Short mmCIF file of C-alpha atoms in Angstrom, two decimals:
data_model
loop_
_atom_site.label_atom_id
_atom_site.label_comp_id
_atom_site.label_asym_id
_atom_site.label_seq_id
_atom_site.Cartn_x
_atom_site.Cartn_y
_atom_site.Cartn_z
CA UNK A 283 51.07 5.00 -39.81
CA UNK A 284 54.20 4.89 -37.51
CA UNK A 285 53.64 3.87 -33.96
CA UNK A 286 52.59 6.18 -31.36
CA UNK A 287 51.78 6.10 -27.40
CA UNK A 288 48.15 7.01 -26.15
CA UNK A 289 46.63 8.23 -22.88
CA UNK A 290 43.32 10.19 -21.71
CA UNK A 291 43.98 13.29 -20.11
CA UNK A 292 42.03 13.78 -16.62
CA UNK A 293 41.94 17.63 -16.69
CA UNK A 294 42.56 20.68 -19.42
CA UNK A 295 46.02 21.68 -16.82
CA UNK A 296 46.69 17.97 -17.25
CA UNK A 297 46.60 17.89 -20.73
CA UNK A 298 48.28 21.16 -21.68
CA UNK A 299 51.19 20.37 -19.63
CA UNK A 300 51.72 16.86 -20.58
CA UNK A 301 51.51 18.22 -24.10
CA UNK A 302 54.31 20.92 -23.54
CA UNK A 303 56.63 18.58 -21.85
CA UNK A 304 56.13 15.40 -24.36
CA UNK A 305 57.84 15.83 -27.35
CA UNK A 306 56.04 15.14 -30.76
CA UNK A 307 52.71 15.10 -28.56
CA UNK A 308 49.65 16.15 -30.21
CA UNK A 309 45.73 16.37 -28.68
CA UNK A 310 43.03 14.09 -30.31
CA UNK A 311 39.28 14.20 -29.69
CA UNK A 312 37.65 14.10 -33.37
CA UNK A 313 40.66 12.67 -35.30
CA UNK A 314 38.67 13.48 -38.38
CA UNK A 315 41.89 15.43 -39.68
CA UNK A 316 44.48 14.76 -37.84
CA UNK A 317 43.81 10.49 -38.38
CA UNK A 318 43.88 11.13 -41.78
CA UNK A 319 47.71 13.33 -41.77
CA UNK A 320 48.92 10.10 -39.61
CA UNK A 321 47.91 7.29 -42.37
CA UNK A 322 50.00 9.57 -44.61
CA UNK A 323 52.33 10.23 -42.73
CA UNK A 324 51.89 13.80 -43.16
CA UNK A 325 51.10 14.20 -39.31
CA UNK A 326 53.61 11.33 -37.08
CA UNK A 327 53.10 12.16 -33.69
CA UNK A 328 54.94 10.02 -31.30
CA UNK A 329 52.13 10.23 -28.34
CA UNK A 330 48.50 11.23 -28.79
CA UNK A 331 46.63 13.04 -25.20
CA UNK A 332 43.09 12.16 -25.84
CA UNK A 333 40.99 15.29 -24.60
CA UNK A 334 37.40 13.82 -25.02
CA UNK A 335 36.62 12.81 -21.52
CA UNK A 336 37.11 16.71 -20.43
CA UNK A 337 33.79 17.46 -20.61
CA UNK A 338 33.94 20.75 -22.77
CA UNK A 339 31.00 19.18 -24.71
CA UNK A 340 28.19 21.92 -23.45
CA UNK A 341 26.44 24.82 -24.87
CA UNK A 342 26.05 27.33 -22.18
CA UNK A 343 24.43 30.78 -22.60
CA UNK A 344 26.86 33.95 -21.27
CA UNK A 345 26.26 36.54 -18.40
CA UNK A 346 26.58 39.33 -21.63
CA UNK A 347 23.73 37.65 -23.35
CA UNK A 348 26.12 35.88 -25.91
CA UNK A 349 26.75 31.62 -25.86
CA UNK A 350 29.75 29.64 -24.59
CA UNK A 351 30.39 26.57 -26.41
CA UNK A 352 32.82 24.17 -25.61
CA UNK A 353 35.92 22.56 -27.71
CA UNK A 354 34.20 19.38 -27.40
CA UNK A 355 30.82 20.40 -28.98
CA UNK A 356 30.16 18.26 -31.71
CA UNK A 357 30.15 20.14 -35.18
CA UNK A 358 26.36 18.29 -36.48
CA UNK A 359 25.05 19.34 -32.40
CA UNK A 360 26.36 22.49 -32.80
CA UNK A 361 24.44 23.08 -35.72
CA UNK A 362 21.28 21.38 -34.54
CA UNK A 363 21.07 23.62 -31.12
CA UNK A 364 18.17 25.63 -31.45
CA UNK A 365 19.89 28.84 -29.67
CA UNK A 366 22.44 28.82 -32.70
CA UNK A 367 19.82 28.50 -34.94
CA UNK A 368 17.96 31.49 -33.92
CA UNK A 369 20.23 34.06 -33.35
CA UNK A 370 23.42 32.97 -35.09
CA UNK A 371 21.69 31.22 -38.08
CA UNK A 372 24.81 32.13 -40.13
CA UNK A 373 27.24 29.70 -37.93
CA UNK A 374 24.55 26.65 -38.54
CA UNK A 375 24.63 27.17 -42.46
CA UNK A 376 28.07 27.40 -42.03
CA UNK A 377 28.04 24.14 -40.68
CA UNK A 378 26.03 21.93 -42.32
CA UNK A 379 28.15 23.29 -45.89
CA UNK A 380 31.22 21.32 -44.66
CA UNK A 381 32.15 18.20 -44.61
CA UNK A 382 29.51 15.21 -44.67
CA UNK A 383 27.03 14.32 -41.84
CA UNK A 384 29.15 11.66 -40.73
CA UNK A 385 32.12 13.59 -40.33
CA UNK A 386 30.26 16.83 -38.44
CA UNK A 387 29.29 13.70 -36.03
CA UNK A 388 32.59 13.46 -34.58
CA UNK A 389 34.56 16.98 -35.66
CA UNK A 390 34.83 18.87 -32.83
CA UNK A 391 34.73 22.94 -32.10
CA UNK A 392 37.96 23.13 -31.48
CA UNK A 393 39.40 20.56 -33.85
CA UNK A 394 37.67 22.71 -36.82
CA UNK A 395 39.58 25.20 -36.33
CA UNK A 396 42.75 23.91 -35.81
CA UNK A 397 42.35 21.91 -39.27
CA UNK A 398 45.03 21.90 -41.55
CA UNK A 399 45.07 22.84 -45.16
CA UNK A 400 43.71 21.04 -48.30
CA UNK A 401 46.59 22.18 -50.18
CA UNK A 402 47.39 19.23 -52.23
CA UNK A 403 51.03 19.36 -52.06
CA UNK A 404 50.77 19.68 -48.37
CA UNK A 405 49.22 16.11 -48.51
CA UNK A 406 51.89 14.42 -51.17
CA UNK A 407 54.94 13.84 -49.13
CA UNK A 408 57.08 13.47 -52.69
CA UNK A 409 57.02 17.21 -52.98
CA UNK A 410 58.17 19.84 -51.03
CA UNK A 411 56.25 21.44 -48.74
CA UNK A 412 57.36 24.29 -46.51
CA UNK A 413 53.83 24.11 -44.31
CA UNK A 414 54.67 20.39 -43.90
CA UNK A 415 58.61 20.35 -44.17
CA UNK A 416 60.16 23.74 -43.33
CA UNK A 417 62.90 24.97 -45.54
CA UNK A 418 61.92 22.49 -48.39
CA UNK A 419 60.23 24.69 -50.69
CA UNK A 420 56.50 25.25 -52.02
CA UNK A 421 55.58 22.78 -55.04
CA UNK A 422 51.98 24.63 -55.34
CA UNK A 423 53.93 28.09 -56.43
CA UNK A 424 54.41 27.29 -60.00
CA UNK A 425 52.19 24.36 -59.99
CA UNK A 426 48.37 23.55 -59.41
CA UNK A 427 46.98 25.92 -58.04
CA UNK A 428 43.45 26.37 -58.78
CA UNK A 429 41.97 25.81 -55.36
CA UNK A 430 44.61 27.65 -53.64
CA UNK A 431 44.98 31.17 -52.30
CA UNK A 432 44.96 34.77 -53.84
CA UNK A 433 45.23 36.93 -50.54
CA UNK A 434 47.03 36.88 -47.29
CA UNK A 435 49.92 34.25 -48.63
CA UNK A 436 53.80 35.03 -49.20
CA UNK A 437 56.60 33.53 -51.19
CA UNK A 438 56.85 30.67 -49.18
CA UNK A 439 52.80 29.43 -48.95
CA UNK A 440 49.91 30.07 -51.02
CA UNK A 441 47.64 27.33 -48.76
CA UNK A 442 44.07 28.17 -47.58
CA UNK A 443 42.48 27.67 -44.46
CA UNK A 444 39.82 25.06 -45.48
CA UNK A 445 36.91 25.63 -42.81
CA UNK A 446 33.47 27.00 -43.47
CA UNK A 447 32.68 27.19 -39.42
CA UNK A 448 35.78 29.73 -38.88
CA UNK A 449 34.27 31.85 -41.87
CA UNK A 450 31.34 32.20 -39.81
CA UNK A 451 33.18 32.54 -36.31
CA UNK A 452 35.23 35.12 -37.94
CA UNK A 453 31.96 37.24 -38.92
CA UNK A 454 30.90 36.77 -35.00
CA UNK A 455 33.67 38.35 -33.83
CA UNK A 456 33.96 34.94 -31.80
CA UNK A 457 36.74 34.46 -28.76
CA UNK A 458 38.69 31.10 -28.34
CA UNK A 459 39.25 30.65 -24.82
CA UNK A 460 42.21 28.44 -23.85
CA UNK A 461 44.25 27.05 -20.85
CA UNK A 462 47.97 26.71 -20.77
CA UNK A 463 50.50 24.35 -19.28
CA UNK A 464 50.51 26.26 -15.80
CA UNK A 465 46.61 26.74 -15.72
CA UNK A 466 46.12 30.11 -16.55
CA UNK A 467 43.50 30.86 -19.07
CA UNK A 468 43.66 33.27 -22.30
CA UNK A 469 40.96 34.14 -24.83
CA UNK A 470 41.89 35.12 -28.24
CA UNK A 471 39.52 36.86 -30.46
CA UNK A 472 39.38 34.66 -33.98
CA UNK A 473 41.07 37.95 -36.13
CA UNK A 474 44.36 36.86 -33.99
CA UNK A 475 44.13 32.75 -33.58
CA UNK A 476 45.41 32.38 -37.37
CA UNK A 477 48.15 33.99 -38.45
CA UNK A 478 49.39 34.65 -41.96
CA UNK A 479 52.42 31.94 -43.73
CA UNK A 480 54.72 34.89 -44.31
CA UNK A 481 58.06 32.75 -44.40
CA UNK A 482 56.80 30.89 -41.36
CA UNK A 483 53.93 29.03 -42.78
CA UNK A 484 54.24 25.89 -40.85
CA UNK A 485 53.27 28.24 -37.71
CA UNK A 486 49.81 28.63 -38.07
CA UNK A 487 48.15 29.80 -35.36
CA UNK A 488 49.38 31.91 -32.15
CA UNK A 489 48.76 29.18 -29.55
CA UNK A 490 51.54 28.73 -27.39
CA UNK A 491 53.39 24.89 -27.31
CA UNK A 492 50.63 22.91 -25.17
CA UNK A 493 47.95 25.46 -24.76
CA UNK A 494 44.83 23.78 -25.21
CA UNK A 495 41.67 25.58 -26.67
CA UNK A 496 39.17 24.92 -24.26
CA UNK A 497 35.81 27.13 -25.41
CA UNK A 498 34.91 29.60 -28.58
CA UNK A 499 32.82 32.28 -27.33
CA UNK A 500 29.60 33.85 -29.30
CA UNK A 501 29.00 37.77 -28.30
CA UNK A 502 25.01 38.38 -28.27
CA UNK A 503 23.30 38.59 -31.40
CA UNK A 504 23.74 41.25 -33.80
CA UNK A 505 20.64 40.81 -35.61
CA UNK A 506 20.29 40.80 -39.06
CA UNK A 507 20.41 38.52 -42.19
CA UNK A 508 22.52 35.90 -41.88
CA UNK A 509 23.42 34.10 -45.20
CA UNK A 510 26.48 31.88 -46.01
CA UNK A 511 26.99 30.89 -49.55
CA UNK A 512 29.43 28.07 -50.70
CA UNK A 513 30.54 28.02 -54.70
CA UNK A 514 32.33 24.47 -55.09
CA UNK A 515 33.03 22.25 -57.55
CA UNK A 516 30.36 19.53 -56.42
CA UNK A 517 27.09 19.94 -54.65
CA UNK A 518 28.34 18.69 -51.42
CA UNK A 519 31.47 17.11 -49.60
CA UNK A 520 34.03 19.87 -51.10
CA UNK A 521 36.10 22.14 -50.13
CA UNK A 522 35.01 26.24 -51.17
CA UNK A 523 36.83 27.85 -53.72
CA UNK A 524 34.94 30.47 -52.36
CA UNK A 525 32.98 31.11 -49.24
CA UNK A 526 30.31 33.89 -48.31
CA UNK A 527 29.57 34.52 -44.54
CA UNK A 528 27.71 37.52 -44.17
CA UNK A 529 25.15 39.39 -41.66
CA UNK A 530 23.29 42.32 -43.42
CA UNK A 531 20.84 44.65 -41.87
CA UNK A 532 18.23 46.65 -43.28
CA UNK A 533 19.80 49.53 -44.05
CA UNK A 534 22.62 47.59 -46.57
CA UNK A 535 25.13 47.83 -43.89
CA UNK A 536 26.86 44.30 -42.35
CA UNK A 537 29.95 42.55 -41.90
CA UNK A 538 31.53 39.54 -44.37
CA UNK A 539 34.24 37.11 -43.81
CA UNK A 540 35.19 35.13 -47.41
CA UNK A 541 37.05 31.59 -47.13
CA UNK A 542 38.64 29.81 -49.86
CA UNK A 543 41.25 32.72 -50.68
CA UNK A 544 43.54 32.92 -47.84
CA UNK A 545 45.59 31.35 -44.87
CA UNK A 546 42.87 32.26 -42.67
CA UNK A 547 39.23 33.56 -42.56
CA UNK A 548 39.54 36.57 -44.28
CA UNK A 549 37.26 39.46 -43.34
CA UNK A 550 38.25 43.38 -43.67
CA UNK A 551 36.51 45.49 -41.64
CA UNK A 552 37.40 48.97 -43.80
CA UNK A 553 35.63 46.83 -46.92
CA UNK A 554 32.62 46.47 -45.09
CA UNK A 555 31.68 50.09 -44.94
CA UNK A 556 31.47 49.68 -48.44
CA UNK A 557 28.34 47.85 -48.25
CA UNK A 558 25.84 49.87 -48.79
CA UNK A 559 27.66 50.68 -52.21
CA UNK A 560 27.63 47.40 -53.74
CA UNK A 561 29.48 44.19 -53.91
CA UNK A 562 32.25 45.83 -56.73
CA UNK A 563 33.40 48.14 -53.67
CA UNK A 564 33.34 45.47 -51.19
CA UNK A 565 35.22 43.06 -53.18
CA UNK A 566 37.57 45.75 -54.20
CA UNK A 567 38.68 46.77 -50.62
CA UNK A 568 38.59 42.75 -49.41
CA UNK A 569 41.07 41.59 -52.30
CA UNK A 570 43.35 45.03 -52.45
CA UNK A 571 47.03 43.48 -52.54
CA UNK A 572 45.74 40.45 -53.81
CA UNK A 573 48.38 38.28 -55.67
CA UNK A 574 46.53 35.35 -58.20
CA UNK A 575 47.87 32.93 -60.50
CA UNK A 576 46.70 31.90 -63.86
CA UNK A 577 44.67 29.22 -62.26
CA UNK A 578 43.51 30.54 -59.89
CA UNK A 579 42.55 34.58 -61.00
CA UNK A 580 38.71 33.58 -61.47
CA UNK A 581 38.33 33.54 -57.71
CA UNK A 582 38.97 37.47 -57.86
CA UNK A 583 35.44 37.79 -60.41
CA UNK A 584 34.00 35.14 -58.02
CA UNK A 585 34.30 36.97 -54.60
CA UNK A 586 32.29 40.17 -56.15
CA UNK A 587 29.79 37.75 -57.87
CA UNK A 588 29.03 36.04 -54.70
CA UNK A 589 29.20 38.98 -52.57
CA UNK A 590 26.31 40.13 -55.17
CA UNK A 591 24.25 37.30 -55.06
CA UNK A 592 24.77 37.39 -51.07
CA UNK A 593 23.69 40.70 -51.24
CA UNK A 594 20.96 39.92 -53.39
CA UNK A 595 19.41 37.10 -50.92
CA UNK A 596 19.41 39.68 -48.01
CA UNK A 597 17.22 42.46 -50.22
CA UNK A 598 14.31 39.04 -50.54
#
């Protein structure tokens, strides 16, 4: 780990702006990802702006019925609160598939989404990487790439976004709220926080140098079914290869998100009027353009299967 400078930020405005004027200056609260980059040296930050003492730790209800909950929200109390339970049951399932219980004790809200890929050439810093190095090339394009993506990537990246929360946000139609260096706020609905790798793949996500996600907003409940399905390699403590999120009403119709197959949660509104014809015609508008390699073309069979199965839980 190469050395780095530390201080607690007193305010969001505080921290945004310290982080757009500080070169190399990254945010910590969790450090369940980011930690991990630095002992590798994948991540070397020269000053770390610790955001935990902000207070964005609460779970608030909304004046349009829907919940406000903070950056700082704790991924196991997220899970746990009894609101989210009730009427977004498909965000605590979510959850409680990532990770391990000590780890959802300190991830944070925001830090879950902001979490970088498992791609593991991303990781080894003796191959190229243009996520991690721009330029350098992509050692996963031509190499191992079972657990890596089918949809959404480009010549340059074929990394997935690894969390099972966002899969879940992104069938919520969820809003990241956010403050900037000069204190103005901005909420971003999750369909436009990730962006695709296209030949820019170390760019991930469209917030702006120091803008600091402050809150991810939950509309009101939708109703429904909500089921999310994980197929892995073990039982627990692994990354998807691919990831259900679904809510599915009575009359067949719903929304789905799938993770494990793209840059970002990847959900296709068009594919979801499909429903009520069966996973084949789902799957078949979700994965249209899809691009697989010969490692990694049994994800294609895997999204209909688990679509089916999903679909299969919500008929009892």
């Amino acid at each position: 780990m190469k050395p780095f400078t530390y201080e607690r930020a007193t305010s969001a405005k505080d921290a945004a702006a310290k982080a757009a004027r500080t070169p190399g200056a990254k945010f910590i609260a969790g450090g369940t990802n980011l930690l991990d980059l630095m002992k590798v040296q994948v991540e070397t930050p020269g000053h770390l702006i610790d955001v935990n003492g902000l207070g964005f730790d609460r779970i608030e209800p909304t004046p349009e019925g829907g919940l406000r909950v903070g950056a700082l929200v704790r991924n196991t109390d997220l899970a746990a609160d009894m609101r989210v339970r009730r009427d977004y049951g498909l965000l605590t399932r979510a959850l409680v598939a990532g990770a391990s219980g000590q780890l959802r004790n300190k991830a944070t809200t925001a830090g879950n989404l902001l979490q970088r890929t498992r791609c593991p050439y991303f990781y080894d810093t003796n191959q190229p990487c243009n996520k991690r190095q721009p330029g350098s090339g992509c050692a996963a394009i031509g190499g191992y790439s079972r657990p890596l993506g089918v949809i959404g990537t480009s010549e340059a990246c074929i990394a997935t976004h690894p969390s099972d929360m966002a899969i879940a946000m992104r069938v919520l139609d969820a809003t990241i709220e956010t403050m900037k260096p000069d204190g103005s706020a901005r909420s971003i609905p999750i369909a436009d926080l990730h962006r695709l790798p296209g030949s820019t793949p170390h760019v991930e996500t469209t917030l702006e140098k120091g803008e600091l996600i402050t809150a991810v907003t939950l509309p009101r409940p939708i109703g429904g079914t909500h089921i999310y399905h994980k197929v892995r390699d073990r039982a627990s403590y692994a990354f998807a290869l691919v990831s259900i999120g679904a809510v599915i009403h009575k009359d067949g119709s719903g929304r789905v998100a799938v993770g494990g197959i793209a840059p970002k949660p990847w959900r296709v509104e068009a594919a979801e009027a499909e429903m009520p014809r069966g996973a084949k015609a789902v799957a078949i508008g979700l994965l249209a353009g899809a691009r697989s390699t010969p490692d990694n073309g049994f994800k294609l069979t895997l999204v209909e299967r688990t679509i089916g199965a999903v679909m299969a839980q919500a008929r009892g």
